[in-house]
């Protein structure tokens, strides 16, 4: 993870995500997930460019099953954009940088 992407857990989710002043991109992932590993450097790169507009966090689904269940995560990687504590947009599957930027831009 980079300096611009924060690892969150069930216990820190409320303070880091639900109470965030900025929109939050949440990346649900797992160590064993190939597409998640491919997406990770893309998220890191975009996070550096969007750090003033969007907060970026990662949630390991294996370590945080309650959050995965709460948000109905069935496949990974799954990206959610939350605004004001509410899910504003969802995207499942890998992304190129341009696809990720388009997803974020269309939901800001």
mmCIF file of C-alpha atoms in Angstrom:
data_model
loop_
_atom_site.group_PDB
_atom_site.id
_atom_site.type_symbol
_atom_site.label_atom_id
_atom_site.label_comp_id
_atom_site.label_asym_id
_atom_site.label_seq_id
_atom_site.Cartn_x
_atom_site.Cartn_y
_atom_site.Cartn_z
ATOM 1 C CA UNK A 1 0.000 0.000 0.000
ATOM 2 C CA UNK A 2 1.111 3.534 -0.681
ATOM 3 C CA UNK A 3 1.094 6.631 1.497
ATOM 4 C CA UNK A 4 -2.160 7.669 -0.189
ATOM 5 C CA UNK A 5 -4.089 4.433 0.439
ATOM 6 C CA UNK A 6 -5.100 3.514 3.980
ATOM 7 C CA UNK A 7 -5.823 -0.018 5.190
ATOM 8 C CA UNK A 8 -9.026 -0.016 7.233
ATOM 9 C CA UNK A 9 -10.792 -2.684 9.253
ATOM 10 C CA UNK A 10 -14.190 -3.332 10.786
ATOM 11 C CA UNK A 11 -13.105 -1.267 13.804
ATOM 12 C CA UNK A 12 -11.734 1.772 11.917
ATOM 13 C CA UNK A 13 -14.285 1.842 9.074
ATOM 14 C CA UNK A 14 -16.719 4.233 10.726
ATOM 15 C CA UNK A 15 -14.143 6.876 11.621
ATOM 16 C CA UNK A 16 -12.095 6.587 8.405
ATOM 17 C CA UNK A 17 -14.886 6.089 5.848
ATOM 18 C CA UNK A 18 -18.368 6.852 7.138
ATOM 19 C CA UNK A 19 -17.314 10.099 8.840
ATOM 20 C CA UNK A 20 -14.953 11.269 6.077
ATOM 21 C CA UNK A 21 -15.424 14.801 4.812
ATOM 22 C CA UNK A 22 -14.297 13.727 1.324
ATOM 23 C CA UNK A 23 -15.749 11.033 -0.921
ATOM 24 C CA UNK A 24 -14.072 7.682 -0.198
ATOM 25 C CA UNK A 25 -13.073 5.008 -2.698
ATOM 26 C CA UNK A 26 -13.158 1.664 -0.879
ATOM 27 C CA UNK A 27 -11.250 -1.233 -2.468
ATOM 28 C CA UNK A 28 -12.418 -4.647 -1.220
ATOM 29 C CA UNK A 29 -9.601 -7.135 -1.909
ATOM 30 C CA UNK A 30 -7.799 -10.286 -0.703
ATOM 31 C CA UNK A 31 -4.199 -11.557 -0.773
ATOM 32 C CA UNK A 32 -5.094 -14.579 -2.936
ATOM 33 C CA UNK A 33 -6.961 -12.537 -5.572
ATOM 34 C CA UNK A 34 -4.974 -12.092 -8.798
ATOM 35 C CA UNK A 35 -7.137 -9.281 -10.228
ATOM 36 C CA UNK A 36 -6.889 -7.497 -6.850
ATOM 37 C CA UNK A 37 -3.090 -7.604 -7.022
ATOM 38 C CA UNK A 38 -3.198 -6.244 -10.577
ATOM 39 C CA UNK A 39 -5.538 -3.417 -9.522
ATOM 40 C CA UNK A 40 -3.519 -2.391 -6.468
ATOM 41 C CA UNK A 41 -0.772 -0.372 -8.249
ATOM 42 C CA UNK A 42 -3.452 1.315 -10.378
ATOM 43 C CA UNK A 43 -5.319 2.392 -7.240
ATOM 44 C CA UNK A 44 -2.038 3.597 -5.684
ATOM 45 C CA UNK A 45 -1.215 5.685 -8.759
ATOM 46 C CA UNK A 46 -4.678 7.252 -9.008
ATOM 47 C CA UNK A 47 -4.743 7.873 -5.236
ATOM 48 C CA UNK A 48 -1.614 10.008 -5.554
ATOM 49 C CA UNK A 49 -3.288 12.123 -8.234
ATOM 50 C CA UNK A 50 -6.653 12.434 -6.457
ATOM 51 C CA UNK A 51 -5.481 12.721 -2.840
ATOM 52 C CA UNK A 52 -6.927 16.241 -2.478
ATOM 53 C CA UNK A 53 -10.380 15.196 -3.765
ATOM 54 C CA UNK A 54 -10.898 11.583 -2.697
ATOM 55 C CA UNK A 55 -9.813 9.406 0.223
ATOM 56 C CA UNK A 56 -8.642 5.900 -0.765
ATOM 57 C CA UNK A 57 -8.937 2.885 1.534
ATOM 58 C CA UNK A 58 -8.494 -0.877 1.189
ATOM 59 C CA UNK A 59 -10.395 -3.553 3.082
ATOM 60 C CA UNK A 60 -9.167 -7.149 3.178
ATOM 61 C CA UNK A 61 -12.332 -9.259 2.850
ATOM 62 C CA UNK A 62 -10.755 -12.231 4.649
ATOM 63 C CA UNK A 63 -9.891 -10.133 7.701
ATOM 64 C CA UNK A 64 -13.125 -8.091 7.716
ATOM 65 C CA UNK A 65 -16.055 -10.392 6.884
ATOM 66 C CA UNK A 66 -18.620 -8.168 8.618
ATOM 67 C CA UNK A 67 -17.980 -5.249 6.261
ATOM 68 C CA UNK A 68 -17.998 -7.543 3.244
ATOM 69 C CA UNK A 69 -21.390 -8.914 4.305
ATOM 70 C CA UNK A 70 -22.801 -5.473 5.137
ATOM 71 C CA UNK A 71 -21.977 -4.151 1.667
ATOM 72 C CA UNK A 72 -22.957 -7.343 -0.151
ATOM 73 C CA UNK A 73 -19.484 -8.016 -1.542
ATOM 74 C CA UNK A 74 -19.743 -11.203 -3.622
ATOM 75 C CA UNK A 75 -16.794 -10.786 -5.979
ATOM 76 C CA UNK A 76 -13.477 -9.029 -5.678
ATOM 77 C CA UNK A 77 -12.018 -6.642 -6.444
ATOM 78 C CA UNK A 78 -15.059 -4.496 -5.707
ATOM 79 C CA UNK A 79 -14.756 -0.716 -5.569
ATOM 80 C CA UNK A 80 -17.309 1.430 -3.768
ATOM 81 C CA UNK A 81 -17.493 5.200 -3.693
ATOM 82 C CA UNK A 82 -19.083 6.449 -0.487
ATOM 83 C CA UNK A 83 -20.234 10.022 0.030
ATOM 84 C CA UNK A 84 -21.531 11.142 3.391
ATOM 85 C CA UNK A 85 -21.430 7.545 4.603
ATOM 86 C CA UNK A 86 -23.675 6.260 1.795
ATOM 87 C CA UNK A 87 -22.719 4.103 -1.187
ATOM 88 C CA UNK A 88 -22.847 6.298 -4.272
ATOM 89 C CA UNK A 89 -21.327 3.937 -6.859
ATOM 90 C CA UNK A 90 -20.113 0.343 -7.195
ATOM 91 C CA UNK A 91 -17.775 -1.337 -9.659
ATOM 92 C CA UNK A 92 -16.720 -4.993 -9.690
ATOM 93 C CA UNK A 93 -13.616 -6.332 -11.409
ATOM 94 C CA UNK A 94 -10.245 -5.097 -12.513
ATOM 95 C CA UNK A 95 -9.687 -1.690 -14.080
ATOM 96 C CA UNK A 96 -7.102 0.084 -16.147
ATOM 97 C CA UNK A 97 -5.993 3.504 -14.945
ATOM 98 C CA UNK A 98 -8.233 5.257 -17.474
ATOM 99 C CA UNK A 99 -11.227 3.125 -16.426
ATOM 100 C CA UNK A 100 -10.616 3.861 -12.749
ATOM 101 C CA UNK A 101 -10.252 7.596 -13.400
ATOM 102 C CA UNK A 102 -13.478 7.561 -15.440
ATOM 103 C CA UNK A 103 -15.299 5.693 -12.632
ATOM 104 C CA UNK A 104 -14.147 8.236 -10.062
ATOM 105 C CA UNK A 105 -14.741 11.306 -12.246
ATOM 106 C CA UNK A 106 -18.265 10.195 -13.160
ATOM 107 C CA UNK A 107 -19.139 9.839 -9.467
ATOM 108 C CA UNK A 108 -17.597 12.937 -7.905
#
